[in-house]
Amino acid sequence: MTAKTRPILRHVVSINDLSNKEIETVFDVAQSYLDQLPDPNFSYRIGRSTDVASKSILATLFYEPSTRTRLSFESAMLRLGGDVITSADPATSSAAKGESLADSVRVVSNYADVIVIRHPRDGAARLAAEYASIPVINGGDGAHEHPTQTLCDLFTLKRKHKQLKGLKVAISGDLRGSRTIHSFVYALARFGAIIDPMAAPGMELPAHVHRRLREEYRCELVSQTTESGSVDALYVTPDEPHQQSLFSGSEVDHSVILRKKIDAVYVTRFQKERWADKDQEYPRIDAKFLKDSKYSHASVMHPLPRVNELDAAFDSDSRAVYFQQAAYGVPIRMALISLLLSIRKEKSLQKFEGGFEALKQPLYDQPLTTGIRCTNKNCISHEPMEAQYVRNKFEVVKNHANETRLRCFYCENDVEHFVVAHKKNQWFVADTTALPSPAEPSFKDYVAFASSEDAIAAGYHPKHSQQKRASS
Ligand code: NCD
């Protein structure tokens, strides 16, 4: 008897879990659903004609408020002919009794075929994916990522502007707290778009996202002097083949980029649930702001919900695409579900074709009680209810300058400062580059601590003092 080949378990926790080619496949399948519509310019309500998922159940596990993400996932599954079970109120789920997320997803893995999870903690979706035995889709985890919103955003841009390469996208508001923006900027960079960050004061992109754009997605920083004299930054991906008219070869002409009109303005609300100070200055985008000629053909986008940051009077302007963006949530999520469940056999996500699955790399992996911990206090690794299930797990990232950082497996925040200790020889050095790559056999001999004090408290001594002792 031949052993049944089990399908590969794929999760979509980060937008970087999908290759560019796979994202294009999601778009192709979503487009095929839209093509079934009698008049796609009038209504996006795809009939419940398809029963391709009639044998499958989608579970939505939502520990944070949601309208669009949960309902569009549920609508997508119903329109595919599948069924839906939902837990949308943490107060009525076993979480209220103290059940861990790790246990909940293991249980729900037997009740459904795919899980969509939303959680207030950064990295919660990665933890869920670690313990689930069915595909996990991240519906937004803390300030980390919201990959399916990005799929809707990119699809909207692509339908409107035909291609993503060379598009200049301005991003306004809370760039620090907004998970939709973190997934969005990675994807824009990967598709060769130009990012123009317009952060609210003090709400710039987190350092680790900014660094990753520069070091891993080859974004180059271009400074521009605004009318008020302040200096903003633009990120471009110089090695990517942008529009030929903009660049010759891999040369980037900054003045051309600076003069180029904005193709899209992406507006987000102040993520007040992630800030201690709830009363901060915040930009408001309205018709007056968008009157500037550089926005003359810009699509105005918003992941919604909006509060006050985008004037409702702008809704009737032909540049406003945010309700269309939300409507694409259904075909995009229909496509993703059907691909993850391999329902569309001719197209599936069974073969990973991209170079973005960094988490397959060997990791730094220690018990929670040993050595350095993630420095992001909102990381799921700091959730007391998950203490038995999380570990001090990091990807070891070395850049061109051989600087070494630890990237949290769950929330992907970086730890830049740590000391490196040798377990057998009991020494430590305050030099992050001393940590070998996890691919090296000696890697298992090392452990990292947050500080020299922590290393000393754990019984290690500075390397030079050990050498002195040996020679005396
Ligand atoms: C976003 C989210 O939850 O991050 N909402 C959504 O899913 N469209 C944006 C937001 O809440 O501001």
Short mmCIF file of N, CA and C and ligand atoms in Angstrom, two decimals, residues 68-69 118 146 149 179-180 269 271 303-305, ligand 1:
data_model
loop_
_atom_site.label_atom_id
_atom_site.label_comp_id
_atom_site.label_asym_id
_atom_site.label_seq_id
_atom_site.Cartn_x
_atom_site.Cartn_y
_atom_site.Cartn_z
N ARG A 68 -15.09 44.13 8.85
CA ARG A 68 -14.72 43.73 7.49
C ARG A 68 -14.01 42.38 7.41
N THR A 69 -12.96 42.23 8.19
CA THR A 69 -12.12 41.04 8.00
C THR A 69 -12.92 39.78 8.31
N ARG A 118 -7.63 36.65 14.67
CA ARG A 118 -7.27 38.04 14.96
C ARG A 118 -7.01 38.12 16.46
N HIS A 146 -1.06 42.33 8.76
CA HIS A 146 -2.43 42.03 8.34
C HIS A 146 -2.36 41.69 6.84
N GLN A 149 -5.34 42.02 4.24
CA GLN A 149 -5.70 43.40 3.89
C GLN A 149 -4.77 43.88 2.77
N ARG A 179 -0.83 47.71 11.59
CA ARG A 179 -0.36 46.42 11.03
C ARG A 179 -0.60 46.33 9.53
N THR A 180 -1.67 46.99 9.06
CA THR A 180 -1.95 46.91 7.61
C THR A 180 -0.78 47.54 6.84
N ARG A 269 -6.25 55.10 10.16
CA ARG A 269 -6.70 55.75 11.39
C ARG A 269 -5.61 55.66 12.45
N GLN A 271 -4.22 54.29 15.55
CA GLN A 271 -4.49 52.99 16.20
C GLN A 271 -4.48 53.20 17.71
N PRO A 303 -7.87 51.22 4.66
CA PRO A 303 -8.30 49.85 4.96
C PRO A 303 -9.65 49.83 5.69
N LEU A 304 -10.05 50.97 6.21
CA LEU A 304 -11.27 51.13 7.00
C LEU A 304 -11.19 50.27 8.29
N PRO A 305 -11.76 50.60 9.38
CA PRO A 305 -12.69 51.70 9.57
C PRO A 305 -11.98 53.06 9.61
C1 NCD B 1 -7.64 47.25 9.91
C2 NCD B 1 -7.09 46.44 11.09
O1 NCD B 1 -7.82 45.74 11.77
O2 NCD B 1 -5.87 46.50 11.25
N1 NCD B 1 -8.99 46.98 9.67
C3 NCD B 1 -9.28 46.08 8.70
O3 NCD B 1 -9.12 44.90 8.87
N2 NCD B 1 -9.68 46.56 7.51
C4 NCD B 1 -7.37 48.70 10.02
C5 NCD B 1 -7.75 49.41 11.29
O4 NCD B 1 -8.34 48.83 12.20
O5 NCD B 1 -7.43 50.59 11.35
#
